[in-house]
Amino acid sequence: MYRFKQIWLTAITNFRNWRRNPRIILAFCIGFIICYMLSDKVLAFVKHHDTSLQILEPFIWTFGDAASILLISLPLLLLFADMPNLKNDVPFFLVRINRTIWMLGQILYIIMAVFIFMGFILLSTCILAGYRGYTVNLWSETAAILGYSGIGTKIAVPAFVKVLELSFPYSCTMHIFGLMLGYSIMMSGIMLFLNLCKSNGGMIGGIVFSGFGLILNPDIVAKWFSISKERMNIANILFGWISPLNHATYYMHNFGYDNLPKLWMSYIFFGVGSVLVFVLSLIRIRNYSFSFTGTQR
């Protein structure tokens, strides 16, 4: 229990650095702006047609496709750019605890910070829904119009029909939140490990990780290589299995009638990937050369 307490206190200490930190404030502000920009078309449609919507639908439609999930990774790059945090209090921690305990505290901080940030994103979209949102676990008239009429495609809102037919708002939100959480933790873990390998390597690694998922988007690959419609389905399935970004996209999963990965497979994918990079970080910290000069590494 004493070890767990040390890990917990190490993680909580990192949150103290959030106070009046411009980088942290900017990350949350960018997150809210992204929510507003991505949900603005839905809210404008609701206002123009005087319809209502389920309070979680802005979150579902906002982060229902790979491009939107990619955008939300941008503030995460700011949030974890300096991991592991090497402030003035770190030498005092290392005198009292070993490196493994300290690193486990950094890992716990990453998991908690990602959860808080994603919770903020979910809350922001619910607030943006405003008085037009309701809490009943049923899809709204707005969702039906966007999904079945094709209007959603015209205004770039991913209201996919199979999502409407095979799920309900609360379960859909839970899975989207979980997939985004897994994707974000895995990306943050990669940033942590690369920062331990090379200074500022984490930022580059985070960009490459996100860019890798963007490149493996079936629509982009189809344009580049002029893939026919017959082969598009094969490419869609292939990239659905190997792209982390597609694993984080809710509709890019098997709902009973295609060969895409199932939701539980994506959770395992992110879980194993996150554990792997965290274990590598624990191994790396054993030989890591700490260098403290004021507040700089």
Coordinates of C-alpha atoms in Angstrom, one line a residue:
M1 CA 0.0 0.0 0.0
Y2 CA 2.9 2.3 0.7
R3 CA 4.2 1.9 -2.8
F4 CA 0.8 2.7 -4.3
K5 CA 0.6 5.8 -2.2
Q6 CA 4.0 6.9 -3.5
I7 CA 2.8 6.3 -7.1
W8 CA -0.4 8.3 -6.4
L9 CA 1.4 11.2 -4.8
T10 CA 3.9 11.4 -7.8
A11 CA 1.0 11.5 -10.2
I12 CA -0.9 14.2 -8.2
T13 CA 2.2 16.3 -8.0
N14 CA 2.2 16.6 -11.8
F15 CA -1.3 18.0 -11.7
R16 CA 0.0 20.9 -9.6
N17 CA 1.9 22.0 -12.6
W18 CA -1.4 22.7 -14.3
R19 CA -2.0 25.8 -12.2
R20 CA -1.6 28.9 -14.4
N21 CA 0.2 26.9 -17.0
P22 CA -0.3 28.6 -20.4
R23 CA 0.4 25.4 -22.3
I24 CA -2.3 23.4 -20.3
I25 CA -4.8 26.3 -20.6
L26 CA -4.1 26.5 -24.4
A27 CA -4.6 22.7 -24.8
F28 CA -8.1 22.8 -23.2
C29 CA -9.0 26.0 -25.1
I30 CA -8.0 24.3 -28.4
G31 CA -10.0 21.3 -27.4
F32 CA -13.2 23.4 -26.8
I33 CA -12.7 25.3 -30.1
I34 CA -12.4 22.0 -32.0
C35 CA -15.6 20.8 -30.4
Y36 CA -17.3 24.0 -31.3
M37 CA -16.1 23.9 -34.9
L38 CA -17.0 20.3 -35.5
S39 CA -20.4 20.5 -33.9
D40 CA -21.3 23.9 -35.3
K41 CA -22.9 22.5 -38.5
V42 CA -25.1 20.1 -36.5
L43 CA -26.2 22.9 -34.2
A44 CA -26.9 25.2 -37.1
F45 CA -29.0 22.6 -38.8
V46 CA -31.0 22.0 -35.6
K47 CA -31.6 25.8 -35.2
H48 CA -32.5 26.3 -38.8
H49 CA -35.0 23.4 -38.9
D50 CA -36.2 23.9 -35.4
T51 CA -35.5 20.2 -34.3
S52 CA -34.1 18.7 -31.2
L53 CA -31.3 16.3 -30.6
Q54 CA -30.2 13.8 -28.0
I55 CA -27.7 15.5 -25.7
L56 CA -24.9 13.1 -26.5
E57 CA -25.3 13.3 -30.3
P58 CA -23.0 16.3 -30.8
F59 CA -20.2 14.2 -29.2
I60 CA -21.1 11.2 -31.3
W61 CA -21.3 13.1 -34.6
T62 CA -18.3 15.3 -33.8
F63 CA -15.9 12.4 -33.2
G64 CA -17.6 9.8 -35.3
D65 CA -14.9 9.7 -38.0
A66 CA -11.2 9.4 -38.3
A67 CA -10.5 13.0 -39.3
S68 CA -12.2 14.4 -36.2
I69 CA -10.4 12.0 -33.9
L70 CA -7.1 13.1 -35.5
L71 CA -8.0 16.8 -34.8
I72 CA -8.5 16.1 -31.1
S73 CA -5.0 14.6 -30.9
L74 CA -3.5 18.1 -31.5
P75 CA -4.2 19.5 -28.0
L76 CA -2.9 16.2 -26.6
L77 CA 0.5 17.0 -28.2
L78 CA 0.5 20.2 -26.2
L79 CA -0.7 18.5 -23.0
F80 CA 2.1 15.9 -23.0
A81 CA 4.9 17.6 -24.9
D82 CA 7.2 17.8 -21.8
M83 CA 6.6 14.3 -20.5
P84 CA 8.1 13.1 -18.2
N85 CA 7.8 16.3 -16.1
L86 CA 11.3 17.2 -14.8
K87 CA 10.6 20.1 -12.5
N88 CA 12.6 21.3 -9.5
D89 CA 10.8 18.8 -7.2
V90 CA 11.9 15.7 -9.2
P91 CA 15.4 15.4 -7.5
F92 CA 13.7 15.3 -4.1
F93 CA 11.3 12.6 -5.3
L94 CA 14.2 10.5 -6.7
V95 CA 16.0 10.7 -3.3
R96 CA 13.0 9.2 -1.5
I97 CA 11.6 6.8 -4.2
N98 CA 13.2 4.7 -6.9
R99 CA 13.0 5.3 -10.6
T100 CA 10.4 2.7 -11.2
I101 CA 8.0 4.1 -8.7
W102 CA 8.6 7.6 -10.2
M103 CA 7.9 6.4 -13.7
L104 CA 4.8 4.5 -12.6
G105 CA 3.6 7.9 -11.2
Q106 CA 4.2 9.5 -14.6
I107 CA 2.2 6.7 -16.3
L108 CA -0.7 7.1 -13.8
Y109 CA -0.7 10.8 -14.5
I110 CA -0.9 10.3 -18.2
I111 CA -3.9 8.0 -17.8
M112 CA -5.7 10.3 -15.4
A113 CA -4.9 13.4 -17.5
V114 CA -6.2 11.8 -20.7
F115 CA -9.4 10.7 -18.9
I116 CA -9.9 14.3 -17.6
F117 CA -9.3 15.8 -21.0
M118 CA -11.7 13.4 -22.7
G119 CA -14.3 14.1 -20.0
F120 CA -13.9 17.8 -20.7
I121 CA -14.5 17.2 -24.4
L122 CA -17.6 15.2 -23.7
L123 CA -18.9 17.9 -21.3
S124 CA -18.2 20.6 -23.8
T125 CA -20.3 19.0 -26.5
C126 CA -23.1 18.4 -24.1
I127 CA -23.0 22.1 -23.1
L128 CA -23.0 23.1 -26.8
A129 CA -26.2 21.1 -27.3
G130 CA -27.9 23.5 -24.9
Y131 CA -31.6 23.6 -24.3
R132 CA -32.3 21.7 -27.5
G133 CA -30.8 18.5 -26.1
Y134 CA -32.8 15.8 -24.2
T135 CA -31.5 12.9 -22.2
V136 CA -33.7 10.0 -23.3
N137 CA -31.7 7.1 -24.7
L138 CA -33.2 7.4 -28.2
W139 CA -31.9 8.9 -31.5
S140 CA -33.4 12.2 -32.3
E141 CA -35.3 13.3 -35.4
T142 CA -32.1 15.3 -36.3
A143 CA -30.0 12.1 -36.3
A144 CA -32.6 10.3 -38.5
I145 CA -32.6 13.2 -41.0
L146 CA -28.8 13.4 -41.2
G147 CA -28.4 9.7 -41.5
Y148 CA -31.1 8.6 -43.9
S149 CA -31.5 11.6 -46.1
G150 CA -27.9 12.1 -47.1
I151 CA -27.9 15.7 -45.7
G152 CA -25.3 14.6 -43.2
T153 CA -22.9 13.8 -46.0
K154 CA -23.5 17.2 -47.6
I155 CA -22.7 19.1 -44.4
A156 CA -19.8 16.8 -43.5
V157 CA -21.5 15.2 -40.5
P158 CA -20.7 11.5 -40.1
A159 CA -24.2 10.3 -39.2
F160 CA -23.7 6.7 -40.4
V161 CA -26.8 4.7 -40.9
K162 CA -25.4 1.5 -39.3
V163 CA -24.6 3.4 -36.2
L164 CA -28.3 4.5 -35.9
E165 CA -29.6 1.1 -36.6
L166 CA -27.3 -1.0 -34.4
S167 CA -26.8 1.1 -31.3
F168 CA -28.3 3.6 -28.9
P169 CA -26.8 7.0 -27.9
Y170 CA -25.5 6.0 -24.5
S171 CA -23.8 2.8 -25.6
C172 CA -22.5 4.5 -28.7
T173 CA -21.0 7.4 -26.6
M174 CA -19.5 4.9 -24.1
H175 CA -17.7 3.1 -26.9
I176 CA -16.5 6.3 -28.7
F177 CA -15.2 7.6 -25.4
G178 CA -13.4 4.3 -24.7
L179 CA -11.9 4.1 -28.2
M180 CA -10.7 7.7 -28.0
L181 CA -9.3 7.1 -24.5
G182 CA -7.4 4.1 -25.8
Y183 CA -6.0 5.9 -28.8
S184 CA -5.0 8.9 -26.7
I185 CA -3.3 6.9 -24.0
M186 CA -1.3 4.9 -26.6
M187 CA -0.2 8.0 -28.4
S188 CA 0.7 9.7 -25.1
G189 CA 2.7 6.6 -24.0
I190 CA 4.7 6.7 -27.3
M191 CA 5.4 10.4 -26.7
L192 CA 6.7 9.6 -23.1
F193 CA 9.0 6.8 -24.4
L194 CA 10.4 8.8 -27.2
N195 CA 11.1 11.8 -24.9
L196 CA 13.1 9.4 -22.8
C197 CA 15.1 8.3 -25.8
K198 CA 15.7 11.7 -27.2
S199 CA 14.8 15.2 -26.1
N200 CA 11.7 16.5 -27.9
G201 CA 11.4 13.2 -29.7
G202 CA 7.9 12.7 -28.2
M203 CA 6.4 15.6 -30.2
I204 CA 7.7 14.2 -33.4
G205 CA 6.6 10.7 -32.5
G206 CA 3.1 11.9 -31.7
I207 CA 2.8 13.7 -35.1
V208 CA 4.1 10.6 -36.9
F209 CA 1.7 8.4 -35.0
S210 CA -1.2 10.5 -36.0
G211 CA 0.0 11.0 -39.5
F212 CA 0.4 7.3 -40.0
G213 CA -3.3 6.8 -39.2
L214 CA -4.2 9.6 -41.6
I215 CA -2.1 8.1 -44.5
L216 CA -3.9 4.8 -44.0
N217 CA -7.3 6.4 -44.4
P218 CA -9.0 4.3 -47.2
D219 CA -10.4 7.4 -48.9
I220 CA -7.0 9.1 -49.1
V221 CA -5.3 6.0 -50.4
A222 CA -8.0 5.5 -53.0
K223 CA -7.4 9.0 -54.4
W224 CA -3.6 8.5 -54.4
F225 CA -3.6 5.1 -56.1
S226 CA -6.9 5.4 -58.0
I227 CA -8.3 2.3 -56.4
S228 CA -11.5 0.9 -58.0
K229 CA -14.7 0.6 -56.1
E230 CA -14.3 -3.2 -56.2
R231 CA -11.0 -3.0 -54.4
M232 CA -12.1 -0.2 -52.1
N233 CA -13.9 -2.7 -49.8
I234 CA -10.7 -4.7 -49.4
A235 CA -8.6 -1.6 -48.7
N236 CA -11.2 -0.5 -46.2
I237 CA -11.0 -3.8 -44.3
L238 CA -7.2 -4.0 -44.5
F239 CA -6.6 -0.4 -43.2
G240 CA -9.3 -1.0 -40.6
W241 CA -7.2 -3.7 -39.0
I242 CA -3.7 -2.0 -39.2
S243 CA -4.4 1.7 -38.6
P244 CA -4.6 2.9 -35.0
L245 CA -6.8 5.8 -36.1
N246 CA -9.3 3.5 -37.7
H247 CA -9.3 1.3 -34.6
A248 CA -10.4 4.5 -32.7
T249 CA -13.2 5.2 -35.2
Y250 CA -16.6 3.7 -34.0
Y251 CA -18.2 2.9 -37.4
M252 CA -15.0 1.2 -38.6
H253 CA -15.9 -1.9 -36.6
N254 CA -17.7 -5.2 -37.2
F255 CA -21.3 -5.0 -36.3
G256 CA -22.2 -8.4 -37.5
Y257 CA -22.0 -8.3 -41.3
D258 CA -18.4 -7.3 -42.4
N259 CA -14.8 -8.3 -41.7
L260 CA -13.7 -5.2 -39.8
P261 CA -12.3 -5.7 -36.2
K262 CA -14.8 -6.0 -33.4
L263 CA -14.9 -3.4 -30.7
W264 CA -13.3 -5.7 -28.1
M265 CA -10.5 -6.3 -30.5
S266 CA -9.7 -2.6 -30.7
Y267 CA -9.8 -2.3 -26.9
I268 CA -7.2 -5.2 -26.8
F269 CA -5.2 -3.5 -29.5
F270 CA -4.9 -0.2 -27.6
G271 CA -4.5 -2.0 -24.2
V272 CA -1.6 -4.2 -25.5
G273 CA 0.0 -1.2 -27.4
S274 CA -0.2 1.0 -24.3
V275 CA 1.2 -1.6 -21.9
L276 CA 4.1 -2.2 -24.4
V277 CA 5.2 1.4 -24.6
F278 CA 4.8 1.8 -20.8
V279 CA 7.0 -1.2 -20.2
L280 CA 9.6 0.1 -22.6
S281 CA 9.5 3.4 -20.7
L282 CA 10.1 1.6 -17.4
I283 CA 13.1 -0.2 -19.0
R284 CA 14.4 3.0 -20.4
I285 CA 14.2 4.9 -17.1
R286 CA 16.7 2.6 -15.5
N287 CA 19.6 4.0 -17.6
Y288 CA 18.2 7.4 -18.2
S289 CA 20.6 10.2 -17.4
F290 CA 18.8 12.9 -15.4
S291 CA 20.1 16.4 -15.9
F292 CA 18.7 19.3 -14.0
T293 CA 19.5 22.9 -14.7
G294 CA 16.9 25.1 -13.1
T295 CA 13.7 23.9 -14.7
Q296 CA 15.3 22.6 -17.9
R297 CA 16.5 19.1 -18.8

